Structure formats: C-alpha cells, structure tokens
Amino acid sequence: MAKQLDALRATTPVSKGRGGRPRLTITPRDLHQIEQFAAIGLANAEIACLVGVSERTLYTWLHKPMVIAALKKGRANGLAVAGKKLWDRVNAGDLSAIIWFEKTRGKRSERVQVINEDEAVDITRQLRAMPDDQLRRIADGQSPVDVLGS
C-alpha cells in the first residue's frame, strides 16, 4: 500500500497557489439583497445571514465600493420611504405624527439635561420655597426671571 501511495504522489501534480476554499464572488443578486435588507433597517449581521454569507465575509465585502454603495443606497431609500409616509401623516393633521416629527426630525425634545448636579439641587430648593402664585405664573408661561424679579 505504501508503494501505491508513493506512486500516486509522484504522478499527482502539486498546485502552486493558495489552498483553502475559493473566494465568494459578489453577484448582482447579492448586491440587490444587501440593498433591500438595508432599506428595511436590518443590521449588518442580519443582512449577512439572509444573504447567506458569514458576518466576516460581509465585512470583507464592505471594503468594496459597490457593496458600500448598495448598503448606503438601501438605508437612504428606507429612510426616504419612512420619511415620506411620516410627512404625509403630518400634512394630514395627525397629531401624534406631528409630535413625533417635532421631537425627532425637528430636533425638539422634552428632555432636561442636568449640567451641574449642585445647581439642579439648588434650583429644586428654590422651587420648593416659591409661593404657589409664583409657580402658577411660571407654569402659565411667564419668564421665571420676570416672576422672581417682581
């Protein structure tokens, strides 16, 4: 048996090159799927799974301009479709859509950012010490500076 293996090795040409699996090539179908899945907001890991490649392969593909373009185009198309539908609801007078639009797209927010905790504690003490009539005037929209100055 050893002689047969030696004879086989002697007649088998040795390929010079890289071993391993052949590289996956990006097909137009892959690019289309990447674009479509990006449009519906899927993460890269989810896109890789649905396209049928590993995350590592997708990240390798992301070095290619055509894959980056497909991903960006898909995400932009998805945002455009969602934005158009939101805008249509805002124009129709849908109050919840208007509020959501103002908070997200209009960059308005109800969040209060505390810059200095000591100042926040001081302001809280001042508000607790204020008479009810001053608090009502501030709640009605009058400037706190005007209320406290009077």
Short mmCIF file of C-alpha atoms in Angstrom, two decimals:
data_model
loop_
_atom_site.label_atom_id
_atom_site.label_comp_id
_atom_site.label_asym_id
_atom_site.label_seq_id
_atom_site.Cartn_x
_atom_site.Cartn_y
_atom_site.Cartn_z
CA MET A 1 0.00 0.00 0.00
CA ALA A 2 2.87 2.37 0.80
CA LYS A 3 4.30 1.80 -2.68
CA GLN A 4 0.92 2.66 -4.24
CA LEU A 5 0.71 5.93 -2.26
CA ASP A 6 4.25 6.87 -3.25
CA ALA A 7 3.42 6.17 -6.89
CA LEU A 8 0.26 8.29 -6.64
CA ARG A 9 2.13 11.18 -5.04
CA ALA A 10 4.76 11.04 -7.76
CA THR A 11 2.19 11.30 -10.56
CA THR A 12 -0.08 13.92 -8.92
CA PRO A 13 0.91 17.45 -9.89
CA VAL A 14 1.39 19.86 -6.99
CA SER A 15 -0.59 23.04 -7.46
CA LYS A 16 1.24 26.21 -6.69
CA GLY A 17 -1.04 28.71 -5.17
CA ARG A 18 -3.25 29.26 -2.22
CA GLY A 19 -5.12 26.41 -0.67
CA GLY A 20 -8.47 26.54 1.03
CA ARG A 21 -11.90 27.37 -0.23
CA PRO A 22 -12.34 29.57 -3.26
CA ARG A 23 -13.35 33.15 -2.54
CA LEU A 24 -17.02 34.04 -2.71
CA THR A 25 -17.76 36.43 -5.51
CA ILE A 26 -20.35 39.15 -5.13
CA THR A 27 -23.21 38.65 -7.55
CA PRO A 28 -25.72 41.26 -8.69
CA ARG A 29 -28.31 39.29 -6.70
CA ASP A 30 -26.19 39.71 -3.54
CA LEU A 31 -25.95 43.46 -4.10
CA HIS A 32 -29.71 43.71 -4.66
CA GLN A 33 -30.41 41.74 -1.48
CA ILE A 34 -27.98 43.86 0.54
CA GLU A 35 -29.74 46.99 -0.69
CA GLN A 36 -33.23 45.64 0.05
CA PHE A 37 -32.36 44.36 3.52
CA ALA A 38 -30.60 47.63 4.40
CA ALA A 39 -33.72 49.52 3.31
CA ILE A 40 -35.81 47.81 5.96
CA GLY A 41 -33.25 48.66 8.64
CA LEU A 42 -31.58 45.32 9.24
CA ALA A 43 -28.20 45.24 10.97
CA ASN A 44 -25.13 44.01 9.10
CA ALA A 45 -25.20 40.67 10.97
CA GLU A 46 -28.82 40.09 9.91
CA ILE A 47 -28.05 41.07 6.32
CA ALA A 48 -25.14 38.62 6.21
CA CYS A 49 -27.34 35.80 7.50
CA LEU A 50 -30.07 36.47 4.93
CA VAL A 51 -27.64 36.86 2.03
CA GLY A 52 -26.11 33.53 3.04
CA VAL A 53 -22.60 34.60 3.99
CA SER A 54 -20.78 34.93 7.28
CA GLU A 55 -20.51 38.27 9.05
CA ARG A 56 -16.79 38.19 8.38
CA THR A 57 -17.42 37.79 4.64
CA LEU A 58 -19.87 40.69 4.64
CA TYR A 59 -17.35 42.89 6.45
CA THR A 60 -14.72 41.86 3.90
CA TRP A 61 -17.16 42.80 1.13
CA LEU A 62 -17.73 46.16 2.82
CA HIS A 63 -14.27 47.19 1.64
CA LYS A 64 -15.60 47.15 -1.93
CA PRO A 65 -17.19 50.39 -3.18
CA MET A 66 -20.10 48.61 -4.88
CA VAL A 67 -21.15 46.92 -1.62
CA ILE A 68 -20.82 50.14 0.37
CA ALA A 69 -22.91 51.92 -2.26
CA ALA A 70 -25.62 49.22 -2.12
CA LEU A 71 -25.75 49.43 1.68
CA LYS A 72 -25.90 53.25 1.73
CA LYS A 73 -28.47 53.38 -1.07
CA GLY A 74 -30.67 50.84 0.69
CA ARG A 75 -30.54 52.68 4.02
CA ALA A 76 -31.22 56.02 2.31
CA ASN A 77 -34.19 54.57 0.39
CA GLY A 78 -35.63 53.10 3.58
CA LEU A 79 -35.35 56.43 5.40
CA ALA A 80 -36.85 58.25 2.42
CA VAL A 81 -39.89 55.95 2.30
CA ALA A 82 -40.46 56.21 6.05
CA GLY A 83 -39.92 59.97 5.98
CA LYS A 84 -42.41 60.38 3.12
CA LYS A 85 -45.07 58.40 4.98
CA LEU A 86 -44.45 60.41 8.15
CA TRP A 87 -44.61 63.66 6.19
CA ASP A 88 -47.91 62.60 4.61
CA ARG A 89 -49.36 61.94 8.07
CA VAL A 90 -48.07 65.28 9.36
CA ASN A 91 -49.69 67.09 6.42
CA ALA A 92 -52.94 65.21 7.06
CA GLY A 93 -53.00 66.70 10.56
CA ASP A 94 -52.23 63.53 12.54
CA LEU A 95 -51.36 64.99 15.95
CA SER A 96 -49.23 62.05 17.11
CA ALA A 97 -47.23 62.19 13.86
CA ILE A 98 -46.74 65.94 14.29
CA ILE A 99 -45.49 65.50 17.86
CA TRP A 100 -43.16 62.66 16.85
CA PHE A 101 -41.86 64.68 13.90
CA GLU A 102 -41.16 67.68 16.12
CA LYS A 103 -39.33 65.56 18.69
CA THR A 104 -37.18 63.63 16.23
CA ARG A 105 -36.85 65.42 12.94
CA GLY A 106 -37.38 68.90 14.31
CA LYS A 107 -34.73 68.23 16.97
CA ARG A 108 -37.04 69.43 19.73
CA SER A 109 -37.12 67.43 22.90
CA GLU A 110 -38.76 67.25 26.29
CA ARG A 111 -35.55 66.04 27.90
CA VAL A 112 -33.96 68.13 30.60
CA GLN A 113 -30.20 67.92 30.70
CA VAL A 114 -28.62 68.47 34.10
CA ILE A 115 -25.27 70.11 33.59
CA ASN A 116 -24.32 70.53 37.22
CA GLU A 117 -25.97 68.43 39.91
CA ASP A 118 -25.36 71.05 42.61
CA GLU A 119 -27.18 73.67 40.52
CA ALA A 120 -30.08 71.26 40.00
CA VAL A 121 -30.38 70.69 43.75
CA ASP A 122 -30.25 74.47 44.33
CA ILE A 123 -32.97 75.10 41.72
CA THR A 124 -35.14 72.39 43.30
CA ARG A 125 -34.79 74.07 46.71
CA GLN A 126 -35.72 77.44 45.22
CA LEU A 127 -38.79 75.98 43.51
CA ARG A 128 -39.95 74.35 46.76
CA ALA A 129 -39.55 77.67 48.58
CA MET A 130 -41.59 79.62 45.98
CA PRO A 131 -45.13 80.66 46.80
CA ASP A 132 -47.89 78.98 44.79
CA ASP A 133 -48.81 82.15 42.90
CA GLN A 134 -45.26 82.46 41.50
CA LEU A 135 -45.22 78.80 40.48
CA ARG A 136 -48.58 79.24 38.67
CA ARG A 137 -47.26 82.27 36.77
CA ILE A 138 -44.20 80.30 35.63
CA ALA A 139 -46.41 77.33 34.67
CA ASP A 140 -48.60 79.71 32.65
CA GLY A 141 -45.59 80.65 30.56
CA GLN A 142 -44.28 83.77 32.24
CA SER A 143 -40.50 84.04 32.40
CA PRO A 144 -39.02 82.90 35.73
CA VAL A 145 -36.76 85.96 35.66
CA ASP A 146 -39.83 88.23 35.42
CA VAL A 147 -41.67 86.31 38.15
CA LEU A 148 -38.74 86.38 40.57
CA GLY A 149 -37.94 89.99 39.76
CA SER A 150 -41.41 91.19 40.75
#
